[in-house]
XYZ file of N, CA, C and O in Angstrom:
464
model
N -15.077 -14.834 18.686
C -13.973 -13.880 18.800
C -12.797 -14.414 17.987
O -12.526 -15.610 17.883
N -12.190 -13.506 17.474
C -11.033 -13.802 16.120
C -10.167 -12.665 16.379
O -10.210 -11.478 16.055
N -9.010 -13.700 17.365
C -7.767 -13.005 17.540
C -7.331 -11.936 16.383
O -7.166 -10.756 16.695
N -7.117 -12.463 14.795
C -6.329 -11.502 14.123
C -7.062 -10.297 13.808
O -6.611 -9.152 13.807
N -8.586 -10.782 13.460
C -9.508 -9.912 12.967
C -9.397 -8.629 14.219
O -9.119 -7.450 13.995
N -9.656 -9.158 15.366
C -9.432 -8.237 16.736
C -7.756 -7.267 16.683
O -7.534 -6.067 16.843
N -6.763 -8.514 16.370
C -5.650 -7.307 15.762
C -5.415 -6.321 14.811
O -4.597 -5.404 14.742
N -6.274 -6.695 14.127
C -6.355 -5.948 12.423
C -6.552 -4.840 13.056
O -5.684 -3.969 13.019
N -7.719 -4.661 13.750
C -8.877 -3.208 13.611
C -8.507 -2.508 14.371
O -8.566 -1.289 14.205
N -7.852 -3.249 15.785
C -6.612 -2.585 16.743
C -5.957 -1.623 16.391
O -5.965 -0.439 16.729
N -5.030 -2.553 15.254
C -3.670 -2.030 14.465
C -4.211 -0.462 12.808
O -3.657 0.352 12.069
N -5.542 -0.978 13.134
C -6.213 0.252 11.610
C -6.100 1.505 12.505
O -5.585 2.609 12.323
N -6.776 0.933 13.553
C -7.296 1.869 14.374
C -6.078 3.364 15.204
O -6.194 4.588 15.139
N -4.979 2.450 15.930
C -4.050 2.747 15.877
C -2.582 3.632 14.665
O -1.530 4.211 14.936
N -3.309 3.286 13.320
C -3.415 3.635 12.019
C -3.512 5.190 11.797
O -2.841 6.201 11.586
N -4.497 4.824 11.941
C -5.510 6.477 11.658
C -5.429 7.705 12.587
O -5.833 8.817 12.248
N -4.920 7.444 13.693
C -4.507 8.170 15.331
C -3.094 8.655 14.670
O -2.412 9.552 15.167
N -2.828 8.111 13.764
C -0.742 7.905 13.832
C -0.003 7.763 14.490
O 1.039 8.375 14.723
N -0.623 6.593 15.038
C 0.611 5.811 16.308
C 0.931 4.851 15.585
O 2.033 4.478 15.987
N 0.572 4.177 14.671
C 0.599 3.089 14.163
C 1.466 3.039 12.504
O 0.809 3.231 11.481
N 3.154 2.728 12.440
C 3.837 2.946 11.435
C 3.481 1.414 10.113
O 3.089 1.083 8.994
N 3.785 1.180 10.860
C 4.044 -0.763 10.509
C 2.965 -1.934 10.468
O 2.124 -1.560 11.286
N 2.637 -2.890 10.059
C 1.506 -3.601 10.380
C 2.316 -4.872 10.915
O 3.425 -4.917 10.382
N 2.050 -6.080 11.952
C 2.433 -7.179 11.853
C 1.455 -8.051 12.063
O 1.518 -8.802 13.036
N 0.197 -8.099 11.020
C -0.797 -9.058 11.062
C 0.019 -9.653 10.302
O 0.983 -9.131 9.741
N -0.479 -11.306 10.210
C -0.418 -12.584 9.569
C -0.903 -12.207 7.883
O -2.131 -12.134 7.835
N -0.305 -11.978 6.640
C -1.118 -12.075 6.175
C -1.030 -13.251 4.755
O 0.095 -13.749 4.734
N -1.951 -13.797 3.583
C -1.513 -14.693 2.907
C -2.385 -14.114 1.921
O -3.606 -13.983 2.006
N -1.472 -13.716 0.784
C -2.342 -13.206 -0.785
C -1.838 -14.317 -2.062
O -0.760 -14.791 -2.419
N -3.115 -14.414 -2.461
C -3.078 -15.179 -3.581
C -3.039 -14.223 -4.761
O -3.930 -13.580 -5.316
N -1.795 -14.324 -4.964
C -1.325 -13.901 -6.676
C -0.264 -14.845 -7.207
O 0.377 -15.801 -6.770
N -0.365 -14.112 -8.426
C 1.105 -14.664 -9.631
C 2.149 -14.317 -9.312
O 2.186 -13.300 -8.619
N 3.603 -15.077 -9.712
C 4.311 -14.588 -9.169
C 5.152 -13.067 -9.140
O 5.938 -12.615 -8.307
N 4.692 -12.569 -10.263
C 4.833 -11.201 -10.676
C 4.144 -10.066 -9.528
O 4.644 -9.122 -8.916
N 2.384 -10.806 -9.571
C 2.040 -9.602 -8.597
C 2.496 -10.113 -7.324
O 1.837 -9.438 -6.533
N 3.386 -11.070 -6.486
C 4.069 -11.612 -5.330
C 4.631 -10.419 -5.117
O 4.308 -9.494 -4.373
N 5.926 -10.624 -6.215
C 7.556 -9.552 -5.881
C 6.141 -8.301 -5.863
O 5.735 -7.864 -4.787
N 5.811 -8.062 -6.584
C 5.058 -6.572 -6.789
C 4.701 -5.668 -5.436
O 4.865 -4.486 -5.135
N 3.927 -7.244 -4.545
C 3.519 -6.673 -3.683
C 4.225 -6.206 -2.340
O 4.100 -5.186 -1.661
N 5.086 -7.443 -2.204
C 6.439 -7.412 -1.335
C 7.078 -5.742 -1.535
O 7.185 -4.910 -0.635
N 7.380 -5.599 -2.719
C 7.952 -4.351 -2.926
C 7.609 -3.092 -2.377
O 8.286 -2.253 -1.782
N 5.873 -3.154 -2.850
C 5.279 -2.108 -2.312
C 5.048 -2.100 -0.859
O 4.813 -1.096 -0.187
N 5.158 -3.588 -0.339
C 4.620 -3.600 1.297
C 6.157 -2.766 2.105
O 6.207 -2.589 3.322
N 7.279 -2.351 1.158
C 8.564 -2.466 1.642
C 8.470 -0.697 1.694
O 9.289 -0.013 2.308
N 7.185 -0.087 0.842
C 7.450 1.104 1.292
C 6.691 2.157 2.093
O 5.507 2.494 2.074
N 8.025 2.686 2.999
C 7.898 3.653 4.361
C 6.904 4.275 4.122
O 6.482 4.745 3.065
N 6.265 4.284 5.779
C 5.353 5.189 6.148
C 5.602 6.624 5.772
O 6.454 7.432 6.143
N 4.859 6.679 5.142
C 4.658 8.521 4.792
C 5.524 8.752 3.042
O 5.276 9.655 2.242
N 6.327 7.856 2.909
C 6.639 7.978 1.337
C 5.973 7.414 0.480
O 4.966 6.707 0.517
N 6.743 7.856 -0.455
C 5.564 7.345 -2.299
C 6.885 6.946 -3.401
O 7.967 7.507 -3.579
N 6.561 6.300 -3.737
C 7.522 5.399 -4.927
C 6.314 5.624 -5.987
O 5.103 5.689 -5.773
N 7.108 5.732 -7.315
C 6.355 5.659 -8.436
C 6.037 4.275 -9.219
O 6.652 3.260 -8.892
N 5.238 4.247 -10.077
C 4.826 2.470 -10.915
C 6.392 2.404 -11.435
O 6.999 1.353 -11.644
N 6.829 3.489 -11.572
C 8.464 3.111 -12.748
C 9.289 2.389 -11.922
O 9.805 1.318 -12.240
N 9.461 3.089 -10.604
C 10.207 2.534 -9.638
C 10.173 1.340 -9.342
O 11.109 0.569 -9.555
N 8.823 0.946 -8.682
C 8.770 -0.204 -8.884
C 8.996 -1.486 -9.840
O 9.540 -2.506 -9.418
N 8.500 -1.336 -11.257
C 8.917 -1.736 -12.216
C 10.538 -1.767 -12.648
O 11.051 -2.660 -13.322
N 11.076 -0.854 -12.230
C 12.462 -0.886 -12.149
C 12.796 -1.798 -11.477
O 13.623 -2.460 -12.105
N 12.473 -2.468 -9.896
C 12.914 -2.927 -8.799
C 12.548 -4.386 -9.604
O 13.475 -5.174 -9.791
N 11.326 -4.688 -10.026
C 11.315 -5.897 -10.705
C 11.872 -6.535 -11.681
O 11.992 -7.726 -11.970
N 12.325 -5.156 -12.333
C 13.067 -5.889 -13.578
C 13.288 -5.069 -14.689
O 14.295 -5.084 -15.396
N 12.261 -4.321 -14.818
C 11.764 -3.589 -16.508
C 11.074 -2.479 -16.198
O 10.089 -2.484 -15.460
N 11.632 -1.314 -16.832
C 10.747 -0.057 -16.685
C 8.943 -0.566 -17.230
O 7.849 -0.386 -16.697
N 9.235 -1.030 -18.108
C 7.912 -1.493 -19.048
C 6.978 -2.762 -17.904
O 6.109 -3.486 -18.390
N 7.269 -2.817 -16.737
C 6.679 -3.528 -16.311
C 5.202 -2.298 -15.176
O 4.227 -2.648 -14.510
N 5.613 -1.315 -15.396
C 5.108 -0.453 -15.056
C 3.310 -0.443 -14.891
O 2.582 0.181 -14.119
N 3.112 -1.095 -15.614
C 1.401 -1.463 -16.007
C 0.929 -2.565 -14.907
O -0.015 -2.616 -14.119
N 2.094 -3.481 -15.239
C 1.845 -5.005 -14.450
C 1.498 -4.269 -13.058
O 0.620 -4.727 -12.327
N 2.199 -3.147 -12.734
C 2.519 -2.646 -10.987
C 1.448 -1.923 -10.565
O 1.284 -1.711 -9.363
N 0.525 -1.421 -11.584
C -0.834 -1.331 -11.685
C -1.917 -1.848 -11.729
O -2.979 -1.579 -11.168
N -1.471 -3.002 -12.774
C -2.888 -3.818 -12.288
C -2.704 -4.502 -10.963
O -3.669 -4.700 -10.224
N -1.555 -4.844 -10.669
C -1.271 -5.507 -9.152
C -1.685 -4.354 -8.067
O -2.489 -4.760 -7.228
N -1.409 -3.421 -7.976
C -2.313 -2.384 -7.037
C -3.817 -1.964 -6.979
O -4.355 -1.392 -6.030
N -4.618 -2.480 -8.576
C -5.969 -2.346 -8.395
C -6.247 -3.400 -7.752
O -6.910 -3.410 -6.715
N -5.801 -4.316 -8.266
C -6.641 -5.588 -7.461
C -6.019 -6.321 -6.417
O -6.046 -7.505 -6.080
N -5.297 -5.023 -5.880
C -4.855 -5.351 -3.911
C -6.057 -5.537 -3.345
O -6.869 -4.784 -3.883
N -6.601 -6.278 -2.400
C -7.732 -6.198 -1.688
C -7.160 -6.233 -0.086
O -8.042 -6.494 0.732
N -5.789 -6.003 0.474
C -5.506 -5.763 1.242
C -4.901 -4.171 1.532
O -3.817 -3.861 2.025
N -6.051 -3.251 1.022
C -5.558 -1.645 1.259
C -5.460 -1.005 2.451
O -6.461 -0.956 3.166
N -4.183 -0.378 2.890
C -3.671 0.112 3.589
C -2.290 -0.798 4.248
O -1.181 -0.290 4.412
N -2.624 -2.188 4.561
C -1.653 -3.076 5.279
C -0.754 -3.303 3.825
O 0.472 -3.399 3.883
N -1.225 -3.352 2.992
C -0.632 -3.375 2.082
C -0.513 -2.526 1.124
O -1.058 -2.818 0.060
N 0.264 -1.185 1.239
C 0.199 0.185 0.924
C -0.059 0.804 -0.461
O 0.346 1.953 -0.639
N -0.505 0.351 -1.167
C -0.639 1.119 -2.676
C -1.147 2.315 -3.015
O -1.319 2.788 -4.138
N -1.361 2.740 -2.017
C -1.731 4.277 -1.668
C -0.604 4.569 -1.813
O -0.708 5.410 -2.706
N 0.471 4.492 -1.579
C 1.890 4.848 -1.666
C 2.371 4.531 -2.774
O 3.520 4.948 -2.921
N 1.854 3.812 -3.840
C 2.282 4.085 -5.595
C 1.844 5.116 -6.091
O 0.691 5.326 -5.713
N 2.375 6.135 -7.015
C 1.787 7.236 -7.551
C 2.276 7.414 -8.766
O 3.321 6.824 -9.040
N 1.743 8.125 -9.608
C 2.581 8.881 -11.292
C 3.829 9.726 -10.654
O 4.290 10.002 -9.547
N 4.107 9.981 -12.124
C 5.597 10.056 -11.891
C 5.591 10.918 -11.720
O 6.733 11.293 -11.450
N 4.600 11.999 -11.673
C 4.370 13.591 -11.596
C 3.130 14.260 -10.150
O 2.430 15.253 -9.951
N 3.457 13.059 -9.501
C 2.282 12.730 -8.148
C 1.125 13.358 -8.078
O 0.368 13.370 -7.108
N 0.865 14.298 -9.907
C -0.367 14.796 -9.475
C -1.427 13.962 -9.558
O -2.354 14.092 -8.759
N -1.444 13.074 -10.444
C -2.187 11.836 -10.783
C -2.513 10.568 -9.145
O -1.467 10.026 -8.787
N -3.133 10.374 -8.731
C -3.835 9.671 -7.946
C -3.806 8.201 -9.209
O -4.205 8.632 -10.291
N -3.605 7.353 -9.256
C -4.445 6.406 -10.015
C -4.291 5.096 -10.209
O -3.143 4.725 -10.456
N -5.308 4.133 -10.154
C -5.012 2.668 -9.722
C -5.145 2.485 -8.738
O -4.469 1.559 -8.289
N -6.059 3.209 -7.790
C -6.218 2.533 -6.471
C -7.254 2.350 -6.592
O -8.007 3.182 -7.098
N -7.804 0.682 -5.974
C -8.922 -0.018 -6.070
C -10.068 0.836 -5.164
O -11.219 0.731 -5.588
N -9.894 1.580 -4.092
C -10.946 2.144 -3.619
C -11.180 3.390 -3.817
O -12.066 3.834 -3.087
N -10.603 4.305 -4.711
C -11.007 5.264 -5.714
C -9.510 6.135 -4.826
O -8.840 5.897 -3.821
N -9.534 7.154 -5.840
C -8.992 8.187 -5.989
C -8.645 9.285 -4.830
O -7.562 9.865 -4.764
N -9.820 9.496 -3.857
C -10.278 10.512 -2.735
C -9.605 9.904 -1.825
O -8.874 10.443 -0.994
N -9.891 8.419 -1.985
C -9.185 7.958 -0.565
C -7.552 7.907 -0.446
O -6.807 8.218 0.483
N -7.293 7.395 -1.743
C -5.446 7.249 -2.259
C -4.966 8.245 -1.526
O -4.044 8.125 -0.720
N -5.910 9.842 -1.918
C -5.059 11.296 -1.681
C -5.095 11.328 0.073
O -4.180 11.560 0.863
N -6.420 11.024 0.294
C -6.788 11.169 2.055
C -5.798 10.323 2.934
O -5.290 10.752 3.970
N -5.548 8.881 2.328
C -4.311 8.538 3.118
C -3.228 8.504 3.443
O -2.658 7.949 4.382
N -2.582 9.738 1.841
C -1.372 9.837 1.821
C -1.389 11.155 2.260
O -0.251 11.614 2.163
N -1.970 11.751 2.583
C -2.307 13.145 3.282
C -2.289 12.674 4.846
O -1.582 13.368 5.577
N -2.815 11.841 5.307
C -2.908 11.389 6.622
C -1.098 11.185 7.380
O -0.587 11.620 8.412
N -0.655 10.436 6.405
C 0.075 9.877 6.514
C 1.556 11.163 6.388
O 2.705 11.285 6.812
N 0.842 11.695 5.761
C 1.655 13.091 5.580
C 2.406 13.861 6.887
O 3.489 14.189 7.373
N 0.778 13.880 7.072
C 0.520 14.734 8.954
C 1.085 14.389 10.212
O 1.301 15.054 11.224
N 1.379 12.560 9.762
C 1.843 12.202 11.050
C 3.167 12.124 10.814
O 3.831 12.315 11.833
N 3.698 11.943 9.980
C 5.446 11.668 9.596
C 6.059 11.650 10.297
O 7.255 11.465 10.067
């Protein structure tokens, strides 16, 4: 038995119901320090909103960092606790850069929609 693992699925679970805004698992990602701030940034945004790659890239430093804020969202492997479903184009019709495809990006920000 594994306390956090047991909190995680709690807290997903709780997630998906939409009781659940916030995460406070433990967590520790190995990146650069670029995709660090990157991720911090994105972990900073609210349930049910969407920030664009520019935005973000703005927040770091450089509109032109915009790409970097992409590849740092494909290769999140902490999706959902760590929201990149909540990065989008600047024209939100575009879905893109999320490591577990496209259907799901839209399904969780649709979820997330519902419960607001």
């Amino acid at each position: 038995k594994n306390e956090i693992i047991d909190r995680t699925v709690k807290q997903l679970d709780e997630y998906f119901k939409g009781e659940r805004k916030d995460f406070d698992i433990p967590i520790r990602v190995k990146a650069k320090d670029f995709q660090e701030r990157a991720l911090k940034e994105i972990k900073n945004i609210g349930y049910g909103e969407r920030c664009t790659y520019g935005d973000i890239a703005l927040k770091l430093g450089k509109k032109t960092y915009s790409r970097g804020v992409g590849a740092t969202c494909r290769g999140n492997t902490i999706v959902i606790i760590i929201p990149c479903h909540r990065v989008v184009m600047m024209n939100e019709a575009g879905y893109y850069n999320y490591s577990d495809g496209n259907d799901i990006k839209k399904a969780l920000l649709e979820l997330e929609e519902k419960y607001k």
